[in-house]
CSV table of C-alpha atoms in Angstrom, one decimal:
chain,number,residue,atom,x,y,z
V,1,MET,CA,-0.4,-0.3,-0.4
V,2,ALA,CA,1.3,3.5,-0.8
V,3,ALA,CA,1.2,6.1,1.6
V,4,ASP,CA,-1.2,8.4,-0.6
V,5,ASP,CA,-3.3,5.3,-0.1
V,6,VAL,CA,-3.8,6.2,3.2
V,7,LYS,CA,-7.3,7.9,4.4
V,8,PRO,CA,-6.4,11.1,7.1
V,9,ASN,CA,-8.5,9.3,9.9
V,10,GLU,CA,-7.3,6.1,9.0
V,11,GLN,CA,-4.3,4.6,11.3
V,12,ILE,CA,-2.0,1.7,10.7
V,13,HIS,CA,-1.2,-0.9,13.0
V,14,PRO,CA,1.6,-3.1,13.4
V,15,GLY,CA,0.9,-6.9,13.2
V,16,ARG,CA,1.0,-8.7,16.5
V,17,PRO,CA,4.0,-9.1,18.5
V,18,VAL,CA,6.0,-12.5,17.7
V,19,ILE,CA,5.1,-14.6,20.7
V,20,VAL,CA,8.0,-17.4,21.6
V,21,ASP,CA,7.5,-20.2,24.0
V,22,ARG,CA,9.9,-20.7,27.0
V,23,TYR,CA,8.2,-23.1,29.5
V,24,THR,CA,6.1,-25.9,29.5
V,25,VAL,CA,3.4,-26.1,31.3
V,26,GLY,CA,5.3,-29.1,33.8
V,27,ALA,CA,7.9,-27.0,33.8
V,28,ARG,CA,6.6,-23.9,35.1
V,29,ILE,CA,4.5,-25.8,37.6
V,30,ASN,CA,7.8,-27.3,39.0
V,31,HIS,CA,9.3,-24.0,39.4
V,32,TRP,CA,6.3,-22.9,41.6
V,33,ILE,CA,6.7,-25.8,43.9
V,34,THR,CA,10.0,-25.6,44.1
V,35,ALA,CA,9.6,-22.0,45.1
V,36,ALA,CA,6.4,-22.3,47.4
V,37,SER,CA,8.5,-25.0,49.3
V,38,LEU,CA,11.5,-22.5,49.4
V,39,ILE,CA,9.2,-19.8,50.9
V,40,LEU,CA,7.5,-22.4,53.7
V,41,LEU,CA,11.2,-23.6,54.9
V,42,ALA,CA,12.0,-20.3,54.9
V,43,LEU,CA,9.3,-19.3,57.2
V,44,SER,CA,9.3,-22.1,59.2
V,45,GLY,CA,13.4,-22.3,59.6
V,46,LEU,CA,13.3,-18.3,61.0
V,47,ALA,CA,10.4,-19.7,63.3
V,48,MET,CA,12.5,-22.0,64.9
V,49,PHE,CA,16.0,-19.6,64.4
V,50,HIS,CA,15.5,-17.5,67.0
V,51,PRO,CA,13.1,-17.0,69.9
V,52,SER,CA,12.2,-13.5,68.3
V,53,LEU,CA,10.6,-15.0,65.4
V,54,PHE,CA,8.7,-17.9,67.1
V,55,PHE,CA,5.7,-15.7,66.0
V,56,LEU,CA,6.0,-17.0,62.6
V,57,SER,CA,5.4,-20.2,64.1
V,58,GLY,CA,1.6,-19.7,64.1
V,59,LEU,CA,2.1,-19.8,60.2
V,60,PHE,CA,2.2,-23.5,60.8
V,61,GLY,CA,-0.2,-24.0,63.6
V,62,GLY,CA,2.2,-24.0,66.5
V,63,GLY,CA,5.6,-24.6,67.6
V,64,GLN,CA,5.1,-28.4,67.8
V,65,PHE,CA,4.0,-28.4,64.2
V,66,THR,CA,6.2,-26.4,62.2
V,67,ARG,CA,9.1,-28.7,64.1
V,68,PHE,CA,6.9,-31.7,62.4
V,69,ILE,CA,6.5,-30.3,59.1
V,70,HIS,CA,9.8,-28.5,58.1
V,71,PRO,CA,11.9,-31.1,57.5
V,72,TRP,CA,9.1,-32.9,55.3
V,73,ILE,CA,8.9,-29.7,53.4
V,74,GLY,CA,12.4,-30.0,52.7
V,75,VAL,CA,12.3,-33.2,51.2
V,76,VAL,CA,9.7,-31.8,48.4
V,77,LEU,CA,12.1,-28.9,48.2
V,78,PHE,CA,14.8,-32.0,47.4
V,79,PHE,CA,12.9,-33.3,44.8
V,80,SER,CA,11.4,-30.7,43.3
V,81,PHE,CA,14.3,-28.8,42.4
V,82,LEU,CA,16.0,-32.2,41.3
V,83,GLY,CA,13.5,-32.1,38.5
V,84,LEU,CA,14.3,-28.7,37.6
V,85,PHE,CA,18.2,-29.5,38.0
V,86,LEU,CA,17.5,-32.7,35.3
V,87,ARG,CA,15.5,-30.0,33.0
V,88,PHE,CA,17.4,-27.2,33.0
V,89,TRP,CA,21.3,-28.7,34.0
V,90,LYS,CA,22.5,-28.6,30.6
V,91,ALA,CA,21.2,-25.1,29.4
V,92,ASN,CA,23.3,-23.8,32.6
V,93,LEU,CA,26.7,-24.9,31.8
V,94,TRP,CA,29.8,-22.5,32.0
V,95,GLN,CA,30.4,-20.7,28.3
V,96,ARG,CA,33.3,-18.8,27.9
V,97,ASP,CA,31.3,-15.8,27.2
V,98,ASP,CA,29.8,-15.9,30.4
V,99,GLY,CA,32.8,-14.9,32.0
V,100,THR,CA,33.1,-11.8,29.7
V,101,TRP,CA,29.1,-10.9,30.4
V,102,LEU,CA,30.0,-10.6,34.1
V,103,ALA,CA,32.6,-8.2,33.2
V,104,ARG,CA,30.6,-6.3,31.3
V,105,PHE,CA,27.8,-6.7,34.2
V,106,ARG,CA,27.9,-2.5,34.8
V,107,ASP,CA,26.1,-2.2,31.0
V,108,VAL,CA,23.8,-4.4,31.4
V,109,LEU,CA,22.7,-2.5,34.6
V,110,ALA,CA,22.7,0.3,32.5
V,111,ASN,CA,20.4,-1.1,29.7
V,112,HIS,CA,23.6,-1.4,27.4
V,113,GLU,CA,23.3,-5.4,26.5
V,114,ASP,CA,24.5,-4.9,23.1
V,115,ASN,CA,28.1,-4.2,24.6
V,116,ALA,CA,28.3,-7.6,26.5
V,117,PRO,CA,28.1,-11.2,24.7
V,118,GLU,CA,24.6,-12.8,23.2
V,119,VAL,CA,23.3,-14.6,25.9
V,120,GLY,CA,21.7,-18.4,25.5
V,121,LYS,CA,18.4,-19.3,27.2
V,122,TYR,CA,20.3,-18.3,30.9
V,123,ASN,CA,22.9,-15.4,31.5
V,124,ALA,CA,25.7,-15.6,33.8
V,125,GLY,CA,24.0,-14.7,36.7
V,126,GLN,CA,21.1,-16.8,36.1
V,127,LYS,CA,23.5,-19.9,35.9
V,128,LEU,CA,25.5,-18.8,39.3
V,129,VAL,CA,22.1,-18.4,40.4
V,130,PHE,CA,21.4,-22.2,39.2
V,131,TRP,CA,24.3,-23.6,40.3
V,132,SER,CA,24.5,-22.2,44.1
V,133,MET,CA,21.0,-23.2,44.8
V,134,SER,CA,22.2,-26.9,44.0
V,135,VAL,CA,24.7,-26.5,45.9
V,136,LEU,CA,23.4,-25.1,48.6
V,137,ILE,CA,20.3,-27.7,48.5
V,138,VAL,CA,22.3,-30.9,48.7
V,139,ILE,CA,24.0,-28.9,51.9
V,140,LEU,CA,20.4,-28.4,53.2
V,141,ILE,CA,19.1,-31.7,52.5
V,142,SER,CA,22.1,-33.5,53.9
V,143,SER,CA,22.5,-31.3,57.3
V,144,GLY,CA,18.8,-31.8,58.1
V,145,LEU,CA,18.7,-35.3,57.6
V,146,VAL,CA,21.6,-35.5,59.9
V,147,ALA,CA,19.4,-33.3,62.2
V,148,TRP,CA,15.7,-35.3,61.8
V,149,ASP,CA,16.1,-36.9,65.6
V,150,GLN,CA,12.3,-38.2,64.5
V,151,TYR,CA,13.8,-40.8,61.9
V,152,PHE,CA,17.9,-40.2,62.2
V,153,PHE,CA,18.3,-40.4,66.0
V,154,GLN,CA,20.1,-43.3,66.5
V,155,TYR,CA,22.4,-43.0,63.5
V,156,THR,CA,24.5,-39.7,64.6
V,157,THR,CA,26.0,-38.6,67.6
V,158,ILE,CA,25.4,-35.3,69.2
V,159,ASP,CA,28.5,-33.9,68.0
V,160,GLN,CA,27.4,-34.5,65.0
V,161,LYS,CA,24.0,-33.0,65.1
V,162,ARG,CA,25.2,-30.0,66.6
V,163,LEU,CA,27.7,-29.6,63.5
V,164,ALA,CA,24.6,-30.2,60.9
V,165,ILE,CA,22.7,-27.5,62.7
V,166,LEU,CA,25.4,-24.9,62.0
V,167,ILE,CA,25.9,-25.8,58.7
V,168,HIS,CA,22.3,-26.4,58.1
V,169,SER,CA,21.7,-22.4,59.6
V,170,ILE,CA,24.1,-21.7,57.8
V,171,ALA,CA,23.3,-22.6,54.7
V,172,ALA,CA,19.5,-21.7,55.2
V,173,VAL,CA,20.8,-17.9,55.2
V,174,VAL,CA,23.1,-17.9,52.4
V,175,ILE,CA,20.0,-20.0,50.3
V,176,ILE,CA,17.5,-17.0,51.1
V,177,GLY,CA,20.1,-14.3,49.9
V,178,VAL,CA,20.4,-15.9,46.6
V,179,TRP,CA,16.4,-16.7,46.5
V,180,ILE,CA,16.3,-12.8,47.0
V,181,VAL,CA,18.7,-12.0,44.7
V,182,HIS,CA,17.0,-14.4,42.5
V,183,PHE,CA,13.3,-12.5,43.1
V,184,TYR,CA,14.4,-8.9,42.9
V,185,SER,CA,16.3,-9.7,39.4
V,186,ALA,CA,13.0,-11.2,38.0
V,187,ILE,CA,11.2,-8.3,38.4
V,188,TRP,CA,14.1,-5.6,37.4
V,189,VAL,CA,14.0,-7.3,34.1
V,190,ARG,CA,10.2,-6.9,33.2
V,191,GLY,CA,8.9,-10.1,31.2
V,192,THR,CA,10.8,-12.7,33.4
V,193,ILE,CA,7.9,-13.3,35.4
V,194,SER,CA,5.3,-13.7,32.8
V,195,ALA,CA,7.6,-16.2,30.9
V,196,MET,CA,7.5,-18.7,34.6
V,197,THR,CA,3.8,-17.5,35.0
V,198,ARG,CA,2.5,-17.8,31.1
V,199,GLY,CA,5.2,-19.7,29.7
V,200,ARG,CA,5.9,-17.3,26.5
V,201,VAL,CA,7.6,-14.1,25.5
V,202,THR,CA,7.8,-11.9,23.1
V,203,GLY,CA,10.3,-12.2,20.3
V,204,GLY,CA,11.6,-8.2,21.0
V,205,TRP,CA,11.8,-9.5,24.8
V,206,ALA,CA,14.1,-12.8,23.8
V,207,TRP,CA,15.5,-10.6,20.8
V,208,ARG,CA,16.7,-8.1,23.8
V,209,HIS,CA,18.0,-10.4,26.9
V,210,HIS,CA,18.5,-13.8,25.1
V,211,ARG,CA,19.6,-13.2,21.9
V,212,LYS,CA,21.4,-16.3,21.3
V,213,TRP,CA,18.6,-18.6,22.6
V,214,LEU,CA,16.8,-17.1,19.9
V,215,ARG,CA,18.9,-17.6,17.0
V,216,GLU,CA,19.2,-21.3,17.8
V,217,LEU,CA,15.5,-21.5,18.6
V,218,VAL,CA,14.9,-20.1,14.8
V,219,THR,CA,17.3,-22.6,13.6
V,220,ARG,CA,16.2,-25.4,15.1
V,221,SER,CA,12.5,-24.5,13.6
V,222,ARG,CA,13.6,-24.1,10.2
V,223,LYS,CA,15.4,-27.5,10.2
V,224,GLU,CA,12.9,-29.3,11.9
V,225,THR,CA,9.6,-27.6,9.4
V,226,GLY,CA,11.6,-26.7,6.4
V,227,PRO,CA,11.2,-23.2,4.9
V,228,SER,CA,7.4,-23.4,4.2
V,229,GLY,CA,6.6,-25.2,7.5
V,230,SER,CA,5.6,-23.5,10.8
V,231,LYS,CA,5.9,-25.1,14.2
V,232,PRO,CA,5.9,-23.3,17.7
V,233,ALA,CA,9.5,-22.0,18.7
V,234,GLU,CA,9.8,-24.6,21.9
């Protein structure tokens, strides 16, 4: 259509934005079970951590039930995160460009992401969160089992339990900090939370924040469908 053909009161509307599939339904459910478990563990753990925080036990029906339910939530967290680990560990393997991305993190914060290397499905910061969570959850479940007297009292000594509780507490504080960083980053990068709630992102979002991943999706889609076919990106 030529420009002269447009009537004065007629508006030209752009086409619908390109939508890219980022997470499956299963992955999203897996993620939110993990997130909910971590929050419940933090609240119940803090209730037992210091007398000034004991009021949090009211969220779980009192101190006795809090002490009972806390390790079981930990078991749910472990197996739920194991599901996430099996899904995403390959996408979180460290690449040479990740070190360069970290070195140019100030440019990323200043919204100059073009100065940083193109990012795959996850950037270096997300990978650090993933591997930190992986290590910390293993430490938490291991130390938690040692201190779980209801089932494992006879297998460990008092000194081992004391050491396990100390390690458990330190790891818990660290993982809460990692979770705060993860949550803040998800809010800071607009579109990240909706990607995990709806499973989709716009092509513009993918091009800006995860350009290498988008290129890989397009290349894979062309190979699978041919030049005239159509298929969801993931």
